[in-house]
Coordinates of N, CA and C in Angstrom, one line a residue:
Q1 N 15.7 8.1 -8.6 CA 15.5 7.5 -7.3 C 14.2 8.0 -6.7
V2 N 13.5 7.2 -6.1 CA 12.2 7.5 -5.5 C 12.3 7.2 -4.0
Q3 N 11.9 8.1 -3.2 CA 11.8 7.8 -1.7 C 10.4 7.8 -1.3
L4 N 10.0 6.8 -0.5 CA 8.6 6.6 -0.1 C 8.6 6.7 1.5
V5 N 7.6 7.4 2.0 CA 7.4 7.6 3.4 C 5.9 7.3 3.7
E6 N 5.7 6.2 4.5 CA 4.4 5.9 4.9 C 4.0 6.6 6.2
S7 N 2.7 6.8 6.4 CA 2.2 7.3 7.7 C 0.7 6.9 7.8
G8 N 0.2 7.1 9.0 CA -1.2 6.8 9.2 C -1.5 5.5 10.0
G9 N -0.5 4.8 10.3 CA -0.7 3.6 11.1 C -1.0 3.9 12.5
G10 N -1.4 2.8 13.3 CA -1.8 3.0 14.7 C -2.5 1.9 15.2
L11 N -3.1 2.1 16.4 CA -3.9 1.1 17.1 C -5.4 1.4 16.9
V12 N -6.1 0.4 16.5 CA -7.5 0.5 16.3 C -8.3 -0.7 16.7
Q13 N -9.5 -0.6 17.2 CA -10.3 -1.7 17.5 C -10.8 -2.4 16.3
A14 N -11.1 -3.7 16.4 CA -11.7 -4.5 15.3 C -13.0 -3.8 14.9
G15 N -13.2 -3.7 13.6 CA -14.3 -3.0 13.0 C -14.0 -1.6 12.7
G16 N -12.9 -1.1 13.1 CA -12.6 0.3 12.9 C -11.9 0.5 11.5
S17 N -11.5 1.8 11.3 CA -10.9 2.2 10.1 C -9.6 2.9 10.3
L18 N -8.7 2.9 9.3 CA -7.5 3.7 9.2 C -7.3 4.0 7.8
R19 N -6.6 5.1 7.5 CA -6.2 5.4 6.2 C -4.6 5.6 6.2
L20 N -4.0 4.8 5.5 CA -2.5 4.9 5.3 C -2.2 5.8 4.1
S21 N -1.1 6.6 4.3 CA -0.6 7.4 3.2 C 0.8 7.1 2.9
C22 N 1.2 7.3 1.7 CA 2.5 7.0 1.2 C 2.9 8.2 0.4
A23 N 3.8 9.0 0.9 CA 4.3 10.2 0.1 C 5.5 9.8 -0.6
A24 N 5.6 10.2 -1.9 CA 6.7 9.8 -2.7 C 7.4 11.1 -3.2
S25 N 8.7 11.0 -3.2 CA 9.5 12.1 -3.8 C 9.7 11.8 -5.3
G26 N 10.0 12.9 -6.0 CA 10.2 12.7 -7.5 C 9.0 13.0 -8.3
R27 N 9.3 13.6 -9.4 CA 8.2 14.1 -10.3 C 7.6 13.0 -11.2
I28 N 8.3 11.8 -11.2 CA 7.8 10.7 -12.1 C 6.9 9.8 -11.3
F29 N 6.4 10.2 -10.1 CA 5.6 9.3 -9.4 C 4.4 8.8 -10.2
G30 N 3.8 9.6 -11.0 CA 2.6 9.2 -11.8 C 2.9 8.2 -12.8
T31 N 4.1 7.9 -13.1 CA 4.4 6.9 -14.1 C 4.7 5.5 -13.5
Y32 N 4.6 5.4 -12.2 CA 4.9 4.1 -11.5 C 3.6 3.4 -11.1
R33 N 3.6 2.1 -11.2 CA 2.6 1.3 -10.5 C 2.9 1.4 -9.0
M34 N 1.9 1.5 -8.1 CA 2.2 1.6 -6.7 C 1.4 0.4 -6.0
G35 N 2.1 -0.1 -5.0 CA 1.5 -1.2 -4.3 C 1.6 -1.0 -2.8
W36 N 0.8 -1.8 -2.1 CA 0.8 -1.9 -0.6 C 1.1 -3.4 -0.3
F37 N 2.0 -3.6 0.7 CA 2.3 -4.9 1.2 C 2.2 -4.9 2.7
R38 N 2.1 -6.0 3.3 CA 2.1 -6.1 4.8 C 2.9 -7.3 5.2
Q39 N 3.5 -7.2 6.4 CA 4.2 -8.2 7.1 C 3.8 -8.4 8.5
A40 N 3.1 -9.5 8.8 CA 2.7 -9.8 10.2 C 3.9 -10.4 10.9
P41 N 3.9 -10.3 12.2 CA 5.0 -10.9 13.0 C 5.3 -12.3 12.7
G42 N 6.5 -12.6 12.4 CA 6.9 -14.0 12.2 C 6.5 -14.5 10.8
K43 N 6.0 -13.7 10.0 CA 5.6 -14.1 8.6 C 6.2 -13.3 7.5
E44 N 6.1 -13.8 6.3 CA 6.7 -13.2 5.2 C 5.8 -12.0 4.8
R45 N 6.5 -11.0 4.1 CA 5.8 -9.9 3.6 C 4.9 -10.3 2.4
K46 N 3.7 -9.8 2.4 CA 2.7 -10.3 1.4 C 2.0 -9.1 0.7
F47 N 1.7 -9.3 -0.5 CA 1.0 -8.3 -1.3 C -0.4 -8.0 -0.7
V48 N -0.8 -6.8 -0.8 CA -2.2 -6.4 -0.3 C -3.0 -5.8 -1.5
A49 N -2.4 -4.8 -2.2 CA -3.2 -4.1 -3.2 C -2.2 -3.3 -4.1
R50 N -2.7 -3.0 -5.3 CA -1.9 -2.2 -6.2 C -2.8 -1.3 -7.1
I51 N -2.2 -0.3 -7.6 CA -2.9 0.6 -8.5 C -2.0 0.9 -9.7
N52 N -2.5 0.8 -10.9 CA -1.7 0.9 -12.1 C -1.5 2.4 -12.4
R53 N -0.5 2.6 -13.2 CA -0.1 4.0 -13.5 C -0.9 4.6 -14.6
S54 N -1.4 3.8 -15.5 CA -2.0 4.3 -16.7 C -3.5 4.6 -16.6
D55 N -4.2 3.7 -16.0 CA -5.6 3.8 -15.9 C -6.2 3.8 -14.5
D56 N -5.3 3.7 -13.5 CA -5.7 3.7 -12.1 C -6.5 2.4 -11.8
S57 N -6.3 1.4 -12.6 CA -7.0 0.1 -12.3 C -6.4 -0.5 -11.1
T58 N -7.1 -1.2 -10.3 CA -6.7 -1.7 -9.0 C -6.8 -3.2 -8.9
Y59 N -6.1 -3.8 -8.0 CA -6.1 -5.2 -7.7 C -5.9 -5.5 -6.3
Y60 N -6.6 -6.4 -5.7 CA -6.5 -6.7 -4.2 C -6.4 -8.2 -4.0
V61 N -5.7 -8.4 -2.9 CA -5.7 -9.8 -2.4 C -7.1 -10.1 -1.9
D62 N -7.5 -11.4 -2.0 CA -8.9 -11.7 -1.7 C -9.3 -11.3 -0.2
S63 N -8.4 -11.4 0.7 CA -8.7 -11.2 2.1 C -9.1 -9.8 2.4
V64 N -8.8 -8.8 1.5 CA -9.1 -7.4 1.8 C -10.1 -6.9 0.9
K65 N -10.5 -7.6 -0.1 CA -11.5 -7.1 -1.1 C -12.8 -6.7 -0.4
G66 N -13.3 -5.5 -0.8 CA -14.5 -5.0 -0.2 C -14.3 -4.3 1.1
R67 N -13.1 -4.3 1.7 CA -12.8 -3.6 2.9 C -11.7 -2.5 2.7
F68 N -10.7 -2.8 1.8 CA -9.6 -1.9 1.6 C -9.8 -1.2 0.2
T69 N -9.4 0.0 0.1 CA -9.4 0.7 -1.1 C -8.0 1.4 -1.3
I70 N -7.4 1.2 -2.5 CA -6.2 1.9 -2.8 C -6.5 3.0 -3.8
S71 N -5.9 4.1 -3.6 CA -6.1 5.2 -4.5 C -4.8 6.1 -4.6
R72 N -4.7 6.9 -5.6 CA -3.5 7.8 -5.7 C -3.9 9.2 -6.1
D73 N -3.1 10.1 -5.7 CA -3.2 11.5 -6.1 C -1.9 11.9 -6.7
N74 N -1.8 11.9 -8.0 CA -0.5 12.2 -8.6 C -0.1 13.6 -8.4
A75 N -1.0 14.5 -8.2 CA -0.6 15.9 -8.0 C 0.1 16.1 -6.7
K76 N -0.3 15.2 -5.7 CA 0.3 15.2 -4.4 C 1.4 14.2 -4.2
N77 N 1.7 13.4 -5.3 CA 2.7 12.3 -5.2 C 2.4 11.4 -4.0
T78 N 1.1 11.0 -3.9 CA 0.7 10.2 -2.7 C -0.2 9.1 -3.1
V79 N 0.0 8.0 -2.5 CA -0.9 6.9 -2.6 C -1.5 6.5 -1.3
Y80 N -2.7 6.1 -1.3 CA -3.5 5.9 0.0 C -4.0 4.4 0.1
L81 N -4.2 4.0 1.3 CA -4.8 2.7 1.5 C -5.9 3.0 2.6
Q82 N -7.1 3.0 2.2 CA -8.2 3.2 3.1 C -8.6 1.8 3.6
M83 N -8.6 1.6 4.9 CA -8.8 0.3 5.5 C -10.0 0.4 6.4
N84 N -11.1 -0.3 6.0 CA -12.3 -0.4 6.8 C -12.6 -1.8 7.3
S85 N -13.5 -1.8 8.3 CA -13.8 -3.1 8.9 C -12.6 -4.0 9.2
L86 N -11.7 -3.3 9.9 CA -10.4 -4.0 10.2 C -10.6 -5.2 11.2
K87 N -9.8 -6.2 11.0 CA -9.8 -7.4 11.8 C -8.5 -7.6 12.5
P88 N -8.4 -8.3 13.5 CA -7.1 -8.6 14.2 C -6.1 -9.2 13.3
E89 N -6.5 -9.9 12.3 CA -5.6 -10.6 11.4 C -5.0 -9.6 10.4
D90 N -5.5 -8.3 10.4 CA -4.9 -7.3 9.5 C -3.7 -6.7 10.2
T91 N -3.4 -7.0 11.5 CA -2.3 -6.5 12.2 C -1.0 -6.8 11.5
A92 N -0.2 -5.8 11.2 CA 1.1 -6.0 10.4 C 1.8 -4.7 10.3
V93 N 3.0 -4.8 9.8 CA 3.6 -3.6 9.3 C 3.3 -3.4 7.8
Y94 N 2.8 -2.3 7.5 CA 2.4 -2.0 6.1 C 3.4 -1.2 5.4
Y95 N 3.7 -1.7 4.2 CA 4.7 -1.0 3.3 C 4.1 -0.6 2.0
C96 N 4.5 0.6 1.5 CA 4.2 0.9 0.2 C 5.4 0.7 -0.7
A97 N 5.2 0.5 -2.0 CA 6.3 0.2 -2.9 C 5.9 0.7 -4.3
A98 N 7.0 1.0 -5.0 CA 6.8 1.5 -6.4 C 7.4 0.5 -7.4
D99 N 6.6 0.3 -8.4 CA 7.1 -0.6 -9.5 C 7.3 0.2 -10.8
K100 N 8.6 0.5 -11.0 CA 9.0 1.4 -12.0 C 8.5 1.0 -13.4
F101 N 8.6 -0.2 -13.8 CA 8.3 -0.7 -15.1 C 7.0 -1.5 -15.2
Q102 N 6.3 -1.5 -14.1 CA 5.0 -2.1 -14.1 C 5.1 -3.6 -14.5
D103 N 6.2 -4.2 -14.0 CA 6.5 -5.6 -14.4 C 6.3 -6.6 -13.2
G104 N 5.8 -6.1 -12.1 CA 5.7 -6.9 -10.9 C 6.8 -6.9 -10.0
T105 N 7.9 -6.3 -10.4 CA 9.1 -6.1 -9.5 C 9.1 -4.7 -8.9
Y106 N 9.0 -4.7 -7.6 CA 8.9 -3.4 -6.9 C 10.3 -2.9 -6.6
D107 N 10.6 -1.7 -7.1 CA 12.0 -1.2 -7.1 C 12.3 -0.4 -5.9
Y108 N 11.3 0.2 -5.3 CA 11.5 1.1 -4.2 C 10.5 0.8 -3.1
W109 N 10.9 0.9 -1.9 CA 10.1 0.5 -0.7 C 10.2 1.6 0.3
G110 N 9.1 1.8 1.1 CA 9.1 2.7 2.2 C 9.6 1.9 3.5
Q111 N 9.6 2.6 4.6 CA 10.1 2.0 5.8 C 9.1 1.2 6.6
G112 N 7.8 1.4 6.2 CA 6.7 0.7 6.9 C 6.1 1.5 8.0
T113 N 4.8 1.2 8.2 CA 4.0 1.8 9.3 C 3.2 0.7 10.0
Q114 N 3.2 0.7 11.3 CA 2.6 -0.4 12.1 C 1.1 -0.2 12.2
V115 N 0.4 -1.2 11.9 CA -1.1 -1.2 12.1 C -1.4 -2.4 13.1
T116 N -2.1 -2.0 14.2 CA -2.4 -3.0 15.2 C -3.9 -3.0 15.4
V117 N -4.6 -4.1 15.2 CA -6.0 -4.2 15.4 C -6.3 -5.0 16.6
S118 N -7.0 -4.5 17.6 CA -7.3 -5.2 18.8 C -8.7 -5.8 18.7
S119 N -8.8 -6.9 19.3 CA -10.1 -7.6 19.3 C -11.0 -7.2 20.4

């Protein structure tokens, strides 16, 4: 069982930056693909970014490419999402998730952290 706890959300002006953290329990954190998702008010939860377990390769949704960076520190059991040049449309609850078998199905989810970008 893996437990995920996000932190780092908040209110920021457009153009600003935030860094989200996701702390994971369990020694096998380094074997999981980790992802970030977001859910805007009244909308479905959508994929944002992921980082693979084996080679730390990353993948981003087009809308955040060049602005967001996902990274992981296996020694600290933590995955990060550095968000720069934030836009009002980035406003959402952000969730981290763990994909145990790296098959695209995320098995564990955090409780989410609110990010609000004011114009």
